[in-house]
Coordinates of C-alpha atoms and ligand atoms in Angstrom, one line a residue:
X43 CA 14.8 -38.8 -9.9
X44 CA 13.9 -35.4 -11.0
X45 CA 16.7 -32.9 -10.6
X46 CA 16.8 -30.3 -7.5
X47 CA 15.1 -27.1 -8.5
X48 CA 17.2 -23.8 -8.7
X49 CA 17.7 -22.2 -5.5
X50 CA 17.8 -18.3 -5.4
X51 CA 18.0 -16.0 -2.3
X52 CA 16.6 -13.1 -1.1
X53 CA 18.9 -10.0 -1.2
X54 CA 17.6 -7.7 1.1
X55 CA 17.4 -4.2 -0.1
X56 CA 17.0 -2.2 3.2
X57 CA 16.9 -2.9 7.3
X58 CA 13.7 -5.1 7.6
X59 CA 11.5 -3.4 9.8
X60 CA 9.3 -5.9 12.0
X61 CA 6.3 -3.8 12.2
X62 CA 5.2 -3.6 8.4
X63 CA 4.3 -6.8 6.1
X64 CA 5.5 -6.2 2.9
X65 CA 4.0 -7.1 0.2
X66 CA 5.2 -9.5 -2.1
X67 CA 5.2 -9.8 -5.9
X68 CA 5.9 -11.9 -8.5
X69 CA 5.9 -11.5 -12.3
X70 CA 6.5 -14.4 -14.9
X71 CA 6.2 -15.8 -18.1
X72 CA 5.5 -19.3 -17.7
X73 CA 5.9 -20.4 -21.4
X74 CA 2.3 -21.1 -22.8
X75 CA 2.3 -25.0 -23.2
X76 CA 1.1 -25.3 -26.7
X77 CA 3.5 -21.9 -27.7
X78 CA 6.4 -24.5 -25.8
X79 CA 5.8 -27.6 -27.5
X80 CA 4.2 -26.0 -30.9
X81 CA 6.1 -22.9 -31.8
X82 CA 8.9 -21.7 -29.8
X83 CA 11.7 -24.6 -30.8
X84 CA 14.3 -24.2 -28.2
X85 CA 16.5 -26.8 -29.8
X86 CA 18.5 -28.0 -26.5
X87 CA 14.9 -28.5 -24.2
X88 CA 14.1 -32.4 -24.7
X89 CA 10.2 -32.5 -25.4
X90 CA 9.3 -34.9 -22.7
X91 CA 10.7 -31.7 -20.1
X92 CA 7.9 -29.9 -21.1
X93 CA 4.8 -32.2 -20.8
X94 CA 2.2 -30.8 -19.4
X95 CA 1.2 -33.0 -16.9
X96 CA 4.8 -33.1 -15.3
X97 CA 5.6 -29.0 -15.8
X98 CA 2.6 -28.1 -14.7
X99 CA 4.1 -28.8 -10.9
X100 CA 7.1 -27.6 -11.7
X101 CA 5.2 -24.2 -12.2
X102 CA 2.9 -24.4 -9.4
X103 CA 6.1 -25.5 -7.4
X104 CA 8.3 -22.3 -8.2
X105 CA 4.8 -20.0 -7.1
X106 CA 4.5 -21.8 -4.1
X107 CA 8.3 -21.6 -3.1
X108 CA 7.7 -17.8 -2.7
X109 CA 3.9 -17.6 -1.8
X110 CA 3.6 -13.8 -3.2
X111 CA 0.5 -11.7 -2.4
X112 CA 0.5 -10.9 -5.6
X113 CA 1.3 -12.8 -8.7
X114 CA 1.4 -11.7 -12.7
X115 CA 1.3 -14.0 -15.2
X116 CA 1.5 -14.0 -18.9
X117 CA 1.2 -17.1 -21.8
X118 CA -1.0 -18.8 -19.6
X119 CA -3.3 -21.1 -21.9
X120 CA -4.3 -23.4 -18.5
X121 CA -6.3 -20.8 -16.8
X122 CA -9.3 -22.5 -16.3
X123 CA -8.3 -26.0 -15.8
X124 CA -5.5 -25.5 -13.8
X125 CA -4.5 -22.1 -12.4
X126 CA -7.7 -20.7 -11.4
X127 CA -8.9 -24.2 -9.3
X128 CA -5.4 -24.8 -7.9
X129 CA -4.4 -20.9 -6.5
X130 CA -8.3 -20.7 -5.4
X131 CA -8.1 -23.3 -3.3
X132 CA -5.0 -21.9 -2.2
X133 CA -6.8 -18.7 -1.2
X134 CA -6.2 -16.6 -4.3
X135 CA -8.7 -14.6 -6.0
X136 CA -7.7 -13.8 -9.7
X137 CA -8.6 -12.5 -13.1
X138 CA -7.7 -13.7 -16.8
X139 CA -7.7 -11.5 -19.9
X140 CA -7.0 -14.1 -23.0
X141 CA -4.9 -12.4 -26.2
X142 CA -7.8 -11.3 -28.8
X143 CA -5.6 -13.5 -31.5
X144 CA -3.8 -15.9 -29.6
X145 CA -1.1 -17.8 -31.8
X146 CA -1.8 -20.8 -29.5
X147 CA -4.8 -21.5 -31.4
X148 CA -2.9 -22.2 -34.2
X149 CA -1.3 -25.1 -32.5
X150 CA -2.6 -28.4 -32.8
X151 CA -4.0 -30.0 -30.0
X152 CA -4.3 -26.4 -28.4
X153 CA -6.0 -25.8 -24.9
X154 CA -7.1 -22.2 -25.7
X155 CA -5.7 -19.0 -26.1
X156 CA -2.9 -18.0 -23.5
X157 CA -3.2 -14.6 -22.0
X158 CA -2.3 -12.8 -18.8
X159 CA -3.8 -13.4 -15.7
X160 CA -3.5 -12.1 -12.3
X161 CA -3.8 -13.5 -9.0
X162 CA -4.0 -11.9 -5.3
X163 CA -4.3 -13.3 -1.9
X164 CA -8.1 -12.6 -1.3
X165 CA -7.7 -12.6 2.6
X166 CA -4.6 -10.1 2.7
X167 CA -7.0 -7.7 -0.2
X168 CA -10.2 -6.9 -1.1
X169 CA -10.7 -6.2 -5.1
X170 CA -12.5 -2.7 -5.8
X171 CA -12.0 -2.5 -9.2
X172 CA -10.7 -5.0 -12.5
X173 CA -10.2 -3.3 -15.5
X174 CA -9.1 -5.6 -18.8
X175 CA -7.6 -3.8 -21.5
X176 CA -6.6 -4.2 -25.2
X177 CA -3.5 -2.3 -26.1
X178 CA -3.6 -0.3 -29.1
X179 CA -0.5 1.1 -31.0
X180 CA -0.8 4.5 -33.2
X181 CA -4.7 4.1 -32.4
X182 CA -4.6 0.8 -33.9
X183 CA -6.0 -2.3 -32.0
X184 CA -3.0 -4.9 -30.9
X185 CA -3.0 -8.6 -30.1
X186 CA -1.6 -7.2 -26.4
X187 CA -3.7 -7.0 -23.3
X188 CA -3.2 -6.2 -20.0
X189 CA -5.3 -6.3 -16.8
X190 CA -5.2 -3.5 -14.4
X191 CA -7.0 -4.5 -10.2
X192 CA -7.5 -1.8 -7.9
X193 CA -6.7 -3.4 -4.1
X194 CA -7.5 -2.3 -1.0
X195 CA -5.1 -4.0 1.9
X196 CA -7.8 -5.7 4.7
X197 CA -5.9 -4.8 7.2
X198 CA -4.4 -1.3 6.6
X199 CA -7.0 0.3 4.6
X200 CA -4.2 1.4 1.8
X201 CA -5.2 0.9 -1.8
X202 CA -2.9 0.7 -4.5
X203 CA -3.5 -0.7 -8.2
X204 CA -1.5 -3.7 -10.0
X205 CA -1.4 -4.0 -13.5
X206 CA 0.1 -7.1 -15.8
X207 CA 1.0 -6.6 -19.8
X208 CA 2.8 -8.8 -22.3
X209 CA 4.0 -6.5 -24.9
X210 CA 4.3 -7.7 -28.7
X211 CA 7.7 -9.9 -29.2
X212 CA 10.4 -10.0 -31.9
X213 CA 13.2 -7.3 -33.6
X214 CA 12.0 -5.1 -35.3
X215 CA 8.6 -4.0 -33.1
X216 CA 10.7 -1.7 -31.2
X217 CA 8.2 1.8 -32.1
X218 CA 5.1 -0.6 -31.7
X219 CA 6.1 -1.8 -27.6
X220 CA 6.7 1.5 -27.3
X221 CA 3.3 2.9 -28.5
X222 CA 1.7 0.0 -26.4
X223 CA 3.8 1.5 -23.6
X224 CA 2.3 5.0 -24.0
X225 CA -1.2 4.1 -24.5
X226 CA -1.1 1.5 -21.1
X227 CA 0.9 4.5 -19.1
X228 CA -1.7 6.9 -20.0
X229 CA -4.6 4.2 -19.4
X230 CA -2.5 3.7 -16.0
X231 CA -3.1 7.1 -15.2
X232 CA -6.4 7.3 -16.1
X233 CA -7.2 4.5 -13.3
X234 CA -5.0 5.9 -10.5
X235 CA -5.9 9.4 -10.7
X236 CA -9.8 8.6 -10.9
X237 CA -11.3 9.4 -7.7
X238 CA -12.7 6.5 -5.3
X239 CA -15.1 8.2 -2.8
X240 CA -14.4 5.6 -0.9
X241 CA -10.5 6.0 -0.8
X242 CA -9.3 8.5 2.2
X243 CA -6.4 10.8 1.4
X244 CA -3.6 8.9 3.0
X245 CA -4.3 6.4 0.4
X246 CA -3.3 8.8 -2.3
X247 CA 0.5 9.5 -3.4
X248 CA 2.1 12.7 -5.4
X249 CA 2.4 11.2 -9.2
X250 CA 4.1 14.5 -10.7
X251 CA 2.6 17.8 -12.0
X252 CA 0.7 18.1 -8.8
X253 CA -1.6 15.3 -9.3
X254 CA -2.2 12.5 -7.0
X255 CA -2.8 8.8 -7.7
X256 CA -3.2 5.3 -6.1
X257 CA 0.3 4.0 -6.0
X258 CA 0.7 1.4 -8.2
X259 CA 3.2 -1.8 -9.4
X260 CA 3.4 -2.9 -13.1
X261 CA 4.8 -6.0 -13.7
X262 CA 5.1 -7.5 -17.1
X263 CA 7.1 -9.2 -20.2
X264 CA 8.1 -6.2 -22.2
X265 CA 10.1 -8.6 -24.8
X266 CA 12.4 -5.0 -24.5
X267 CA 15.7 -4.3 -23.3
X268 CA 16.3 -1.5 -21.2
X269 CA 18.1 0.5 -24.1
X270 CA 14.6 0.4 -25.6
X271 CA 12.1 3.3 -25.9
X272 CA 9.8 1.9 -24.0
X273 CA 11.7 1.1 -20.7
X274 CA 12.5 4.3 -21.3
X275 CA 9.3 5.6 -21.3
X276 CA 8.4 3.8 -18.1
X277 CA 11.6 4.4 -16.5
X278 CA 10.8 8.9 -17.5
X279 CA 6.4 8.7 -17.4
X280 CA 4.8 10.8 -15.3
X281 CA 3.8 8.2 -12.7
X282 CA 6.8 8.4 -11.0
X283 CA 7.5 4.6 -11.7
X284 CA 11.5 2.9 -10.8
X285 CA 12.0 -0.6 -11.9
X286 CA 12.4 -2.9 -8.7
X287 CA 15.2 -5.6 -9.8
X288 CA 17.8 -2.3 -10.5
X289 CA 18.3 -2.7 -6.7
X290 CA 20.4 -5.9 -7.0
X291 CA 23.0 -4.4 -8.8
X292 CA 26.0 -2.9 -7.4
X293 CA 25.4 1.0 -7.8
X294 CA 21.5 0.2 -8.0
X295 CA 20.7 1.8 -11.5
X296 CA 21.5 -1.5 -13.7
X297 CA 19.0 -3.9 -14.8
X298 CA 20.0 -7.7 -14.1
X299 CA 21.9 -9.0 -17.1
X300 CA 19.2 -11.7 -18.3
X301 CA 15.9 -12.3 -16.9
X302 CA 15.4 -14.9 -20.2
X303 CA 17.4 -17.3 -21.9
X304 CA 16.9 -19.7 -24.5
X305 CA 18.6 -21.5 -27.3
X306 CA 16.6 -22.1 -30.8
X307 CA 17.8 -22.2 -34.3
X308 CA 18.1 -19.0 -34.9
X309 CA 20.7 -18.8 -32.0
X310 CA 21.3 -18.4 -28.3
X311 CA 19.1 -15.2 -26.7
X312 CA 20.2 -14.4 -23.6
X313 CA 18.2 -11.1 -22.5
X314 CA 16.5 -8.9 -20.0
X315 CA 12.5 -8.3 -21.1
X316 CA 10.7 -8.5 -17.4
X317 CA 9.9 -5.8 -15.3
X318 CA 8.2 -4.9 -12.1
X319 CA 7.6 -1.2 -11.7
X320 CA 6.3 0.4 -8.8
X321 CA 5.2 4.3 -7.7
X322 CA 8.7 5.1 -6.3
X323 CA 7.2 7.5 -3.8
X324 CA 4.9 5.1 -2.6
X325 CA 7.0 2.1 -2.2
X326 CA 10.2 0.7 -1.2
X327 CA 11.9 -2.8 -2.1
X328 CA 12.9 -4.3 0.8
X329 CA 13.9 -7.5 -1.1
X330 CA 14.5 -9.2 -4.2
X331 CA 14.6 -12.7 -5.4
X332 CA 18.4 -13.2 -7.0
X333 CA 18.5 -14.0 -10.4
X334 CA 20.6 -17.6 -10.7
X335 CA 24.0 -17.7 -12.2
X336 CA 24.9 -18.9 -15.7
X337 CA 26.0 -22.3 -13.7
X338 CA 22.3 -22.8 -12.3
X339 CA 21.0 -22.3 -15.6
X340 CA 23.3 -25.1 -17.5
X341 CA 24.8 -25.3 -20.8
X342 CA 21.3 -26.2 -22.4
X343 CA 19.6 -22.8 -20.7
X344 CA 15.8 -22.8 -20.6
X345 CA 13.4 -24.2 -20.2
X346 CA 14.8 -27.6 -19.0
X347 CA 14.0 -30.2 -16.5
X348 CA 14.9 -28.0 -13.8
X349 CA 12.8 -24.9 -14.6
X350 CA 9.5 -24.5 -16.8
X351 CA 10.1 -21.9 -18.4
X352 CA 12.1 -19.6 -20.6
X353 CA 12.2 -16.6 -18.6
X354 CA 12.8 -16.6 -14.9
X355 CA 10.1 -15.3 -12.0
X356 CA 10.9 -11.9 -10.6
X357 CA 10.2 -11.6 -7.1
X358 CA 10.3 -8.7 -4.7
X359 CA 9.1 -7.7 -1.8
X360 CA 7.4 -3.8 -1.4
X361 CA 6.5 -2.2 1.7
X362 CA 4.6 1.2 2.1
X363 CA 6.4 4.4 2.6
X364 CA 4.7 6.0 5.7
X365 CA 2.5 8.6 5.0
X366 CA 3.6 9.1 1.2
X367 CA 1.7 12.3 1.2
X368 CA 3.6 14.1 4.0
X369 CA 6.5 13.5 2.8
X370 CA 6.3 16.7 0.2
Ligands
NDP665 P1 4.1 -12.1 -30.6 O1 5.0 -11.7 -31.8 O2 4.0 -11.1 -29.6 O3 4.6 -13.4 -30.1 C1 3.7 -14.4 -29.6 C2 4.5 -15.4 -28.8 O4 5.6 -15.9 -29.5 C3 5.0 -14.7 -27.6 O5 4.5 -15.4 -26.5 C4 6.5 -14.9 -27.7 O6 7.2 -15.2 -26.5 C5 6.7 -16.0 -28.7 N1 7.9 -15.8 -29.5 C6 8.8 -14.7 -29.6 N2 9.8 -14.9 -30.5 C7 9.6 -16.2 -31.0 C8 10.3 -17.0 -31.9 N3 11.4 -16.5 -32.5 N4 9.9 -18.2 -32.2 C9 8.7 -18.6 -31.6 N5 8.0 -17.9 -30.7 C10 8.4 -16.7 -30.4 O7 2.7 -12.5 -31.2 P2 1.3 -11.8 -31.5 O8 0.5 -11.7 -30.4 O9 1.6 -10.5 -32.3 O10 0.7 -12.8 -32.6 C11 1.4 -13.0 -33.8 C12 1.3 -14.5 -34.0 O11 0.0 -14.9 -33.8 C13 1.6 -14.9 -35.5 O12 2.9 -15.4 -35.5 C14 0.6 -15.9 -35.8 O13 1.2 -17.2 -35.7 C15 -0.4 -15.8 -34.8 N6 -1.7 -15.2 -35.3 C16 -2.8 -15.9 -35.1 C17 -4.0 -15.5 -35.6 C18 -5.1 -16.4 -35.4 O14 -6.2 -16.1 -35.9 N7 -5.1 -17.4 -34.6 C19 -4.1 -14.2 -36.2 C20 -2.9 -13.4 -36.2 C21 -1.7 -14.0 -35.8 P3 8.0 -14.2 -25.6 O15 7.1 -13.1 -25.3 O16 8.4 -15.0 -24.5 O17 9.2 -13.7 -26.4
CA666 CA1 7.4 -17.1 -25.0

């Protein structure tokens, strides 16, 4: 007697060519369970929607609904007694980078720290490279990570890296998620411009000022709208980066109009904070997953019984531009 689960289409971006696989990715904050049930509040979700032992499927549900080749995650606190076993079995290989200060662990009852993890269909890739970092802002150490895999398709030989962040929440850190911006865009670079002897030059794409770099896909929770500094940022950096769910909008430049909304004391917050980026000369989206109308969502918002969380999964699906480095 559980209620039907949200159903959202594909729009498709572009003719679907038969002969290349895209690859598809899916970014989302699944609401850390002791963050859910210990911190967050949302005054209109009943506490027995989120037990764990009942949302748990609810979340695995929604990832399996879309089966992505790649998927980002962030406040995940059941890493190792849930995600990892579950998706291995399922063929995915993956990688968890816990938050140095979680505030999980000040929740009673707590199963660990939450963190971001990543997760990638290990017969479709083979992993070269993991890289875990620790944001810093101003030089300073944060309580932000990200994790940052270097892929190389089985395949079709192509390499590209994925990265997946959580930037620091709340008004009034505007200047700090945008210094945790800039220090992950230039560690970003760093990783995509190093050279892999074992990387072929058709694997390499034009990132600006003459310089070459693995293409790559950032997807993350940047608790920013896009009028903030450090969408801007991402949306001007030299990586050559376009933000993938602008192409369901009508002249293809506007971010969707929420990718989260809750309800706690403070008030209703209905916002967009999720991205996925991706190398725009190395990609293109032929699809996206539609974000679900205001009547889907219901009058209590999220999370509820019929969705997990408080922000909604992006999905998209990316296919290769040919030969990205003949195209100059
Ligand atoms: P953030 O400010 O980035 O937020 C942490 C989490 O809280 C996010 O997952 C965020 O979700 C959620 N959140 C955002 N707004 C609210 C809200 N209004 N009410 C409840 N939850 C919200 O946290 P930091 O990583 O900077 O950590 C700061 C927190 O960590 C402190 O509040 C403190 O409780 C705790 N802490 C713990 C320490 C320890 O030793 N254990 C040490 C230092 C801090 P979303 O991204 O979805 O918005
Ligand atoms: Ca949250």
């Amino acid at each position: 007697n559980r209620p039907p689960r949200l159903h959202r289409d594909f729009v498709m971006t572009r003719p679907c060519s038969l002969q290349n696989a895209p690859l598809r990715i899916m970014q989302w904050n699944i609401l850390a369970q002791a963050l859910g049930e210990g911190k967050d509040s949302f005054v209109r979700c009943p506490m027995e929607a989120l037990n764990w032992s009942e949302r748990k499927y609810l979340i695995l549900e929604e990832i399996l609904t879309y089966r992505p080749d790649v998927l980002c995650l962030q406040e995940v606190d059941h890493y190792f007694d849930t995600f990892q076993p579950v998706l291995a079995s399922l063929g995915y290989q993956s990688s968890f980078c816990p938050k140095p200060c979680s505030p999980c662990l000040d929740v009673h009852n707590n199963n660990g720290p939450d963190g971001c993890a990543l997760f990638f269909n290990r017969r479709r890739f083979q992993l070269l490279h993991t890289t875990h970092l620790r944001l810093s802002a101003m030089m300073l150490k944060t309580n932000q990570v990200a994790i940052v895999a270097t892929l190389r398709c089985r395949l079709t030989g192509r390499v590209f890296c994925v990265a997946v962040t959580h930037l620091k929440a709340r008004s009034g850190w505007e200047a700090f998620r945008s210094a945790q911006g800039a220090h992950l865009l230039q560690q970003l670079r760093d990783i995509t411009t190093q050279s892999y002897p074992e990387m072929d030059q058709e694997n390499r794409t034009r990132v600006g000022d003459g310089e070459e770099g693995i293409p790559l896909v950032v997807c993350g929770d940047f608790n920013a709208e896009p009028s903030e500094e450090v969408y801007r940022r991402f949306m001007t950096s030299p990586l050559g980066l376009d933000s993938a769910y602008k192409c369901l909008s009508e002249d293809g430049t506007t971010e969707p109009p929420y990718t989260s909304w809750k309800i706690r004391p403070s008030g209703e917050s209905c916002s967009t904070l999720d991205y996925i980026w991706y190398s725009e000369r190395a990609f293109q989206v032929d699809a996206v997953l539609r974000i679900p109308s205001e009547e889907q969502i219901g009058p209590d918002r999220l999370p509820s019984y019929n969705y997990p969380s408080d922000h909604l999964s992006l999905v998209c699906d990316l296919s290769f531009s040919q030969q990205p480095h003949r195209l100059m």
